[in-house]
Amino acid sequence: MTNPDQYRGPLAGLTILDLTWVLSGPFASMVLTDLGAEVIKVERPPFGDVARTTGPYIGDWSSYFFSINRGKKSMVIDLKKPEGRELFLRLIEKADVVMENYTPGTMDKLGLGYDTLSNRNPRLIYAATSGFGRTGPDRDRPALDIIVQGMGGIMSITGEPGGPPVRPGISQGDITAGLYTAIGILAALHERERSGKGQMIDISMLDCQIAILENAFARYFATGEVPKPIGTRHPLATPFQAFPTKDGWIVVALSWGVENQWELFCATIGRPDLIGDPRFDTPGLRTKHHAELEPVLNDALRLKTTAEWLGEFDAIGLPCGPLNDIPSAAEQPQVKAREMLVDVEHPDGFSLRIADTPVKLGRTPGGIKGPPPALGEHTDEVLSRLSGLSAEEIASLRQAEVISGPLPSPVRRIQEHEAKLSSSGKPG
């Protein structure tokens, strides 16, 4: 693993109390961790973030949890106890940002809503990520990634024409909300430099789905036509899609306004007769007549391998690339040159290769700072440093079960429970 000392990053010195769990919030705080912020996961006893128990596992560790919680710290506080809430308020005094992705109103019920926290620290940035935001008729409804993908419309335009709805292959609803949360936090921190005041950030996963579908909505309101699934094609330009080759697939995208690109493409694939066809003179006409054009291009591109076409298209400056599976994508020389996949070593004696930050900064680079924390691994250190608690005070809080950690891996507990059920013959 790369020496973490060189990765202080542009957000060094920023302290974030992170109550988020699973994906949308942790993805946001992962972005900020990689850029140098100190992110302290404030986890619930006794199991912490439920993502800790999501497979596949490497020993006692969830690879899912590992990948998005790398480089963070963890402390365990029982916020349902008055002493735990007061302890959290003391931490708030030293924090720059607090993050949560509960259903709206959850923090208020704990007595730790935005008004309470901002009264304790007027400079605090409070970032709340939820399914539908803090206003509107759906604010109290729970939501997971696929729910907002369905409600936002993206599943209605993903897939092949005439086929069933298709979920994109990643948790786009969560990840998009996480990215917008990180952007909102950075914007609020920048504004705080002028005003000296914190503020509330309200991120709705559904809002984020609407935002990234900007072109689909613009086309609908401009034309009245309902967007439909069109496979890998682009709705406005042709050819701009994946095509089958002799041994796989290739992705080709003709650019707008590039002189003679269509003509060069047709000549290269051995179909110069298409150049003079009035149906295909412009991107718009080619899109209008794609049903007639696409079979012709499919037949032409099936005559050579992906590698052969890549060589010929690169020679004429045509934007193209192979359609890779995950192993092939990982082995690309470009990905390796950019060091986008790195091995992160864990004290338990294993390493996991995960995706690094894509934000490349020349003077203050970011990067993965280390493995994810054990549950409650940093409880004592954080309380001593940020709250000034003595060893005796920390021990007293631990005795009262207000705080805890480090705790055994929840994965181990699940495995032991499953083994016990299996040996007893009882169904799980």
Coordinates of C-alpha atoms in Angstrom, one line a residue:
M1 CA 0.0 0.0 0.0
T2 CA 1.2 3.5 -0.7
N3 CA 2.5 5.4 2.3
P4 CA -0.6 7.2 3.7
D5 CA 1.6 10.1 5.1
Q6 CA 1.9 11.5 1.6
Y7 CA -1.9 11.7 1.2
R8 CA -2.8 14.5 3.4
G9 CA -4.9 16.0 0.6
P10 CA -6.6 19.4 0.2
L11 CA -9.2 18.7 3.0
A12 CA -6.6 18.0 5.7
G13 CA -7.7 19.5 9.0
L14 CA -11.4 19.1 8.2
T15 CA -13.2 17.0 10.9
I16 CA -16.4 15.2 9.9
L17 CA -18.7 13.2 12.2
D18 CA -20.3 10.6 9.9
L19 CA -23.5 8.9 11.1
T20 CA -24.3 7.6 7.6
W21 CA -24.6 3.9 6.8
V22 CA -24.7 1.5 3.9
L23 CA -23.9 3.4 0.7
S24 CA -25.2 6.9 -0.2
G25 CA -23.8 8.7 2.8
P26 CA -20.6 6.5 3.2
F27 CA -19.9 7.0 -0.5
A28 CA -20.0 10.8 0.1
S29 CA -17.7 10.6 3.1
M30 CA -15.4 8.3 1.2
V31 CA -14.9 11.0 -1.4
L32 CA -14.0 13.5 1.4
T33 CA -11.8 11.0 3.2
D34 CA -9.8 10.4 0.1
L35 CA -9.3 14.1 -0.3
G36 CA -7.8 14.4 3.2
A37 CA -10.7 15.0 5.6
E38 CA -10.7 13.2 8.9
V39 CA -14.0 11.2 8.8
I40 CA -15.1 9.7 12.1
K41 CA -17.9 7.1 11.7
V42 CA -20.2 7.4 14.7
E43 CA -21.7 3.9 14.8
R44 CA -24.4 2.3 16.9
P45 CA -23.8 -0.5 19.3
P46 CA -23.4 -3.4 19.0
F47 CA -23.1 -4.0 15.2
G48 CA -22.4 -0.6 13.8
D49 CA -23.0 0.1 10.1
V50 CA -25.0 -2.8 8.7
A51 CA -22.7 -2.7 5.6
R52 CA -20.1 -4.4 7.8
T53 CA -22.2 -7.6 7.4
T54 CA -22.6 -7.4 3.6
G55 CA -20.8 -10.1 1.6
P56 CA -18.6 -11.2 0.0
Y57 CA -16.3 -11.6 2.9
I58 CA -12.5 -11.7 3.2
G59 CA -12.0 -13.4 6.6
D60 CA -14.0 -11.4 9.1
W61 CA -14.3 -8.4 6.8
S62 CA -17.0 -7.3 4.3
S63 CA -15.4 -6.3 1.0
Y64 CA -18.5 -4.1 0.5
F65 CA -17.7 -2.2 3.7
F66 CA -14.0 -2.2 3.0
S67 CA -14.2 -0.5 -0.3
I68 CA -16.2 2.6 0.8
N69 CA -15.0 3.0 4.3
R70 CA -11.3 2.9 3.7
G71 CA -9.2 5.4 5.6
K72 CA -12.0 6.4 8.0
K73 CA -12.1 6.2 11.8
S74 CA -14.8 4.5 13.9
M75 CA -16.3 5.2 17.4
V76 CA -19.3 3.6 19.0
I77 CA -21.7 5.8 21.0
D78 CA -25.2 4.9 22.1
L79 CA -27.1 8.0 21.1
K80 CA -30.3 6.7 22.7
K81 CA -28.8 7.3 26.1
P82 CA -28.8 10.9 27.5
E83 CA -25.1 10.6 28.3
G84 CA -24.4 9.5 24.7
R85 CA -26.3 12.5 23.3
E86 CA -24.4 14.9 25.5
L87 CA -21.1 13.3 24.5
F88 CA -22.1 13.7 20.8
L89 CA -22.9 17.4 21.4
R90 CA -19.4 17.8 22.9
L91 CA -17.9 16.4 19.7
I92 CA -20.1 18.6 17.6
E93 CA -18.3 21.6 19.1
K94 CA -15.1 20.5 17.4
A95 CA -16.6 19.3 14.1
D96 CA -16.8 21.0 10.8
V97 CA -19.4 18.7 9.3
V98 CA -22.0 16.2 10.5
M99 CA -23.5 13.8 8.0
E100 CA -26.5 11.5 8.3
N101 CA -28.7 9.5 5.9
Y102 CA -31.7 8.6 8.1
T103 CA -35.3 9.1 7.3
P104 CA -36.1 12.8 8.0
G105 CA -37.0 13.4 11.6
T106 CA -34.9 10.6 13.0
M107 CA -32.2 13.0 14.4
D108 CA -34.9 15.3 15.8
K109 CA -36.4 12.4 17.7
L110 CA -33.0 11.7 19.3
G111 CA -32.8 15.4 20.3
L112 CA -29.9 15.9 17.8
G113 CA -31.6 17.7 15.0
Y114 CA -30.1 20.5 13.0
D115 CA -31.4 23.3 15.2
T116 CA -29.9 21.7 18.3
L117 CA -26.6 21.0 16.7
S118 CA -26.2 24.4 15.1
N119 CA -27.0 26.1 18.4
R120 CA -24.0 24.2 19.9
N121 CA -21.8 25.0 16.9
P122 CA -23.0 27.8 14.6
R123 CA -20.3 27.0 12.0
L124 CA -21.5 23.4 11.6
I125 CA -22.3 22.1 8.2
Y126 CA -25.2 19.6 8.5
A127 CA -25.6 17.3 5.5
A128 CA -28.7 15.1 5.4
T129 CA -29.2 12.6 2.6
S130 CA -32.5 10.8 2.3
G131 CA -34.7 9.1 -0.2
F132 CA -37.0 12.1 -0.8
G133 CA -35.6 15.0 1.1
R134 CA -37.0 16.9 4.1
T135 CA -40.0 18.4 2.3
G136 CA -42.8 17.1 0.1
P137 CA -45.5 14.5 0.4
D138 CA -43.0 11.6 0.3
R139 CA -40.6 12.9 2.8
D140 CA -41.4 10.2 5.4
R141 CA -41.2 7.3 3.0
P142 CA -38.2 4.9 3.2
A143 CA -36.3 4.5 0.0
L144 CA -33.5 2.3 -1.3
D145 CA -31.5 2.6 -4.5
I146 CA -33.8 0.7 -6.8
I147 CA -36.8 2.6 -5.5
V148 CA -35.6 6.0 -6.6
Q149 CA -34.2 4.6 -9.8
G150 CA -37.6 3.4 -10.6
M151 CA -39.4 6.6 -9.5
G152 CA -36.9 8.9 -11.2
G153 CA -37.4 7.4 -14.7
I154 CA -34.0 6.0 -15.5
M155 CA -35.2 2.4 -15.5
S156 CA -37.8 3.3 -18.1
I157 CA -35.1 4.3 -20.6
T158 CA -32.5 1.6 -19.8
G159 CA -32.5 -1.7 -21.7
E160 CA -33.4 -2.8 -25.2
P161 CA -36.5 -1.6 -27.2
G162 CA -39.6 -3.5 -26.2
G163 CA -37.9 -5.2 -23.3
P164 CA -38.7 -5.0 -19.6
P165 CA -37.3 -2.3 -17.3
V166 CA -33.6 -2.7 -16.6
R167 CA -31.7 -1.5 -13.5
P168 CA -28.3 -0.1 -14.4
G169 CA -25.5 -2.3 -13.2
I170 CA -24.5 -0.1 -10.3
S171 CA -26.3 1.4 -7.3
Q172 CA -26.7 4.6 -9.2
G173 CA -29.4 6.1 -7.0
D174 CA -27.1 5.8 -3.9
I175 CA -23.9 6.8 -5.6
T176 CA -25.3 9.8 -7.4
A177 CA -26.8 11.1 -4.1
G178 CA -23.4 10.5 -2.5
L179 CA -21.6 12.6 -5.1
Y180 CA -24.1 15.4 -4.8
T181 CA -23.8 15.3 -1.0
A182 CA -20.0 15.7 -1.3
I183 CA -20.5 18.6 -3.7
G184 CA -23.0 20.3 -1.3
I185 CA -20.6 19.9 1.6
L186 CA -17.7 21.5 -0.3
A187 CA -20.0 24.3 -1.5
A188 CA -21.2 25.0 2.1
L189 CA -17.6 25.0 3.4
H190 CA -16.5 27.5 0.8
E191 CA -19.4 29.8 1.6
R192 CA -18.6 29.5 5.3
E193 CA -15.3 31.1 4.6
R194 CA -17.2 34.3 3.7
S195 CA -20.0 34.2 6.2
G196 CA -18.5 32.3 9.1
K197 CA -21.8 30.4 9.4
G198 CA -22.8 26.8 8.8
Q199 CA -25.9 25.6 7.1
M200 CA -28.2 22.7 6.4
I201 CA -27.8 20.6 3.3
D202 CA -30.8 18.6 2.2
I203 CA -30.1 16.0 -0.5
S204 CA -32.9 13.8 -1.9
M205 CA -31.9 10.7 -3.8
L206 CA -35.0 11.2 -6.1
D207 CA -33.9 14.8 -6.8
C208 CA -30.5 13.5 -7.8
Q209 CA -32.1 11.0 -10.3
I210 CA -34.1 13.9 -11.8
A211 CA -31.0 16.0 -12.1
I212 CA -28.9 13.4 -14.0
L213 CA -31.8 12.8 -16.4
E214 CA -31.6 16.4 -17.6
N215 CA -31.5 15.5 -21.3
A216 CA -34.4 13.1 -21.1
F217 CA -36.6 15.6 -19.4
A218 CA -35.5 18.4 -21.8
R219 CA -36.3 16.3 -24.8
Y220 CA -39.7 15.3 -23.4
F221 CA -40.7 18.8 -22.7
A222 CA -39.4 20.1 -26.0
T223 CA -41.1 17.4 -28.2
G224 CA -43.8 15.8 -26.1
E225 CA -42.4 12.4 -27.0
V226 CA -41.9 10.0 -24.2
P227 CA -38.2 8.7 -24.1
K228 CA -38.0 4.9 -24.4
P229 CA -35.2 2.3 -24.0
I230 CA -32.9 2.3 -27.1
G231 CA -30.2 -0.2 -26.0
T232 CA -26.7 1.3 -26.2
R233 CA -27.7 3.9 -28.8
H234 CA -27.7 7.7 -28.3
P235 CA -31.0 9.4 -28.7
L236 CA -29.6 12.2 -31.0
A237 CA -26.6 10.8 -32.8
T238 CA -25.8 7.8 -34.9
P239 CA -23.6 5.8 -35.0
F240 CA -23.0 6.2 -31.2
Q241 CA -23.3 2.8 -29.6
A242 CA -21.9 -0.7 -29.2
F243 CA -21.5 -3.0 -32.2
P244 CA -20.8 -6.7 -32.4
T245 CA -17.4 -7.7 -33.8
K246 CA -15.9 -11.1 -34.9
D247 CA -14.9 -11.8 -31.3
G248 CA -16.8 -9.4 -29.0
W249 CA -18.0 -5.9 -29.0
I250 CA -16.7 -2.4 -29.8
V251 CA -18.1 1.0 -28.9
V252 CA -18.1 3.7 -31.6
A253 CA -19.1 7.3 -31.2
L254 CA -19.1 9.7 -34.1
S255 CA -18.6 13.2 -32.9
W256 CA -20.7 16.2 -33.8
G257 CA -19.2 18.7 -36.2
V258 CA -16.0 16.7 -37.1
E259 CA -15.5 17.1 -40.8
N260 CA -15.5 13.9 -43.0
Q261 CA -15.7 11.6 -40.0
W262 CA -18.8 9.7 -41.3
E263 CA -17.1 9.4 -44.7
L264 CA -13.9 8.0 -43.2
F265 CA -15.9 5.6 -41.1
C266 CA -17.8 4.3 -44.0
A267 CA -14.7 3.8 -46.1
T268 CA -12.9 2.1 -43.3
I269 CA -15.6 -0.5 -42.7
G270 CA -15.8 -1.2 -46.5
R271 CA -19.2 0.5 -47.1
P272 CA -18.4 3.6 -49.1
D273 CA -21.8 3.2 -50.8
L274 CA -23.4 4.6 -47.6
I275 CA -21.6 8.0 -48.1
G276 CA -23.9 9.2 -50.8
D277 CA -27.1 7.8 -49.3
P278 CA -29.3 10.8 -48.5
R279 CA -30.9 8.9 -45.6
F280 CA -27.6 9.1 -43.8
D281 CA -26.2 12.5 -44.6
T282 CA -26.4 14.0 -41.0
P283 CA -26.4 12.6 -37.5
G284 CA -30.1 13.5 -37.2
L285 CA -31.0 11.7 -40.4
R286 CA -28.9 8.7 -39.4
T287 CA -30.8 8.6 -36.1
K288 CA -34.1 8.9 -37.9
H289 CA -33.2 5.9 -40.2
H290 CA -31.2 3.9 -37.6
A291 CA -33.5 0.9 -38.0
E292 CA -32.3 0.6 -41.6
L293 CA -28.7 1.6 -40.9
E294 CA -27.9 -0.4 -37.8
P295 CA -28.1 -3.9 -39.4
V296 CA -25.8 -2.8 -42.2
L297 CA -23.2 -1.6 -39.7
N298 CA -23.6 -4.7 -37.6
D299 CA -22.9 -6.9 -40.6
A300 CA -19.8 -4.8 -41.6
L301 CA -18.3 -4.8 -38.1
R302 CA -18.7 -8.5 -37.5
L303 CA -16.1 -9.2 -40.3
K304 CA -13.1 -8.3 -38.0
T305 CA -12.1 -8.6 -34.4
T306 CA -12.4 -5.8 -31.9
A307 CA -8.6 -5.4 -31.8
E308 CA -8.5 -5.1 -35.6
W309 CA -11.2 -2.4 -35.7
L310 CA -9.6 -0.5 -32.8
G311 CA -6.4 -0.3 -34.8
E312 CA -8.1 0.9 -38.0
F313 CA -10.4 3.4 -36.2
D314 CA -7.5 4.8 -34.1
A315 CA -5.7 5.4 -37.4
I316 CA -8.4 7.7 -38.6
G317 CA -9.0 9.4 -35.3
L318 CA -12.5 7.9 -34.7
P319 CA -13.6 7.8 -31.0
C320 CA -13.8 4.1 -30.1
G321 CA -13.1 1.6 -27.4
P322 CA -13.6 -2.0 -26.5
L323 CA -16.6 -3.1 -24.5
N324 CA -14.8 -4.6 -21.5
D325 CA -16.0 -6.9 -18.7
I326 CA -14.7 -6.0 -15.2
P327 CA -11.5 -8.1 -15.4
S328 CA -10.6 -6.7 -18.7
A329 CA -11.3 -3.1 -17.5
A330 CA -9.0 -3.7 -14.6
E331 CA -6.2 -4.8 -16.9
Q332 CA -6.2 -1.8 -19.2
P333 CA -2.8 -0.1 -19.5
Q334 CA -4.5 3.2 -19.1
V335 CA -6.2 2.3 -15.8
K336 CA -2.8 1.0 -14.6
A337 CA -1.0 4.1 -15.7
R338 CA -3.4 6.2 -13.7
E339 CA -3.1 3.9 -10.7
M340 CA -6.8 3.7 -10.4
L341 CA -6.8 0.3 -8.7
V342 CA -4.6 -0.1 -5.7
D343 CA -3.9 -2.8 -3.1
V344 CA -4.9 -1.8 0.4
E345 CA -3.3 -3.8 3.1
H346 CA -5.2 -4.8 6.3
P347 CA -3.7 -5.5 9.7
D348 CA -5.4 -9.0 9.6
G349 CA -2.9 -10.0 7.0
F350 CA -4.7 -9.6 3.7
S351 CA -5.0 -7.0 1.0
L352 CA -7.9 -6.0 -1.2
R353 CA -7.6 -4.2 -4.6
I354 CA -10.1 -1.4 -4.8
A355 CA -10.7 1.8 -6.8
D356 CA -8.8 4.9 -5.8
T357 CA -10.0 8.5 -6.1
P358 CA -10.3 9.7 -9.7
V359 CA -9.5 13.3 -8.5
K360 CA -5.9 13.9 -9.5
L361 CA -4.5 17.0 -7.8
G362 CA -1.0 18.2 -8.7
R363 CA 0.1 19.9 -5.5
T364 CA -2.1 18.4 -2.8
P365 CA -2.9 14.9 -4.0
G366 CA -5.5 12.8 -2.3
G367 CA -5.7 9.0 -2.1
I368 CA -6.7 6.1 0.0
K369 CA -5.3 6.6 3.5
G370 CA -5.6 3.0 4.7
P371 CA -7.9 0.2 5.5
P372 CA -11.4 0.6 7.0
P373 CA -11.6 0.8 10.8
A374 CA -12.6 -1.9 13.2
L375 CA -15.9 -1.2 14.9
G376 CA -15.2 1.4 17.6
E377 CA -11.4 1.2 17.0
H378 CA -10.9 5.0 17.6
T379 CA -13.5 5.6 20.3
D380 CA -10.9 6.4 23.0
E381 CA -8.6 8.4 20.8
V382 CA -11.3 10.6 19.4
L383 CA -12.9 11.3 22.8
S384 CA -9.5 12.1 24.3
R385 CA -8.4 14.4 21.5
L386 CA -11.6 16.2 20.5
S387 CA -13.5 16.2 23.8
G388 CA -10.6 16.3 26.2
L389 CA -11.9 13.4 28.3
S390 CA -9.5 11.8 30.7
A391 CA -8.8 8.1 30.8
E392 CA -11.0 7.8 33.9
E393 CA -13.9 9.6 32.3
I394 CA -13.7 7.3 29.2
A395 CA -13.6 4.2 31.4
S396 CA -16.7 5.4 33.3
L397 CA -18.6 5.9 30.0
R398 CA -17.5 2.5 28.9
Q399 CA -18.7 1.0 32.2
A400 CA -22.1 2.6 31.7
E401 CA -22.2 1.2 28.1
V402 CA -22.5 4.7 26.6
I403 CA -19.4 4.0 24.5
S404 CA -17.7 0.9 23.3
G405 CA -15.1 -0.5 21.0
P406 CA -13.1 -1.9 19.6
L407 CA -15.6 -4.6 19.1
P408 CA -15.4 -8.0 17.4
S409 CA -16.3 -8.2 13.7
P410 CA -20.1 -8.5 13.2
V411 CA -19.3 -10.9 10.4
R412 CA -17.8 -13.3 12.9
R413 CA -20.9 -13.1 15.1
I414 CA -23.1 -13.9 12.1
Q415 CA -20.9 -16.8 11.1
E416 CA -20.9 -18.2 14.6
H417 CA -24.7 -17.9 14.8
E418 CA -25.1 -19.6 11.4
A419 CA -22.8 -22.4 12.5
K420 CA -24.7 -22.9 15.7
L421 CA -28.0 -23.1 13.9
S422 CA -26.5 -25.5 11.4
S423 CA -25.1 -27.8 14.1
S424 CA -28.5 -27.8 15.9
G425 CA -30.4 -28.6 12.8
K426 CA -32.7 -25.7 13.2
P427 CA -33.5 -23.6 10.1
G428 CA -31.8 -20.2 9.8

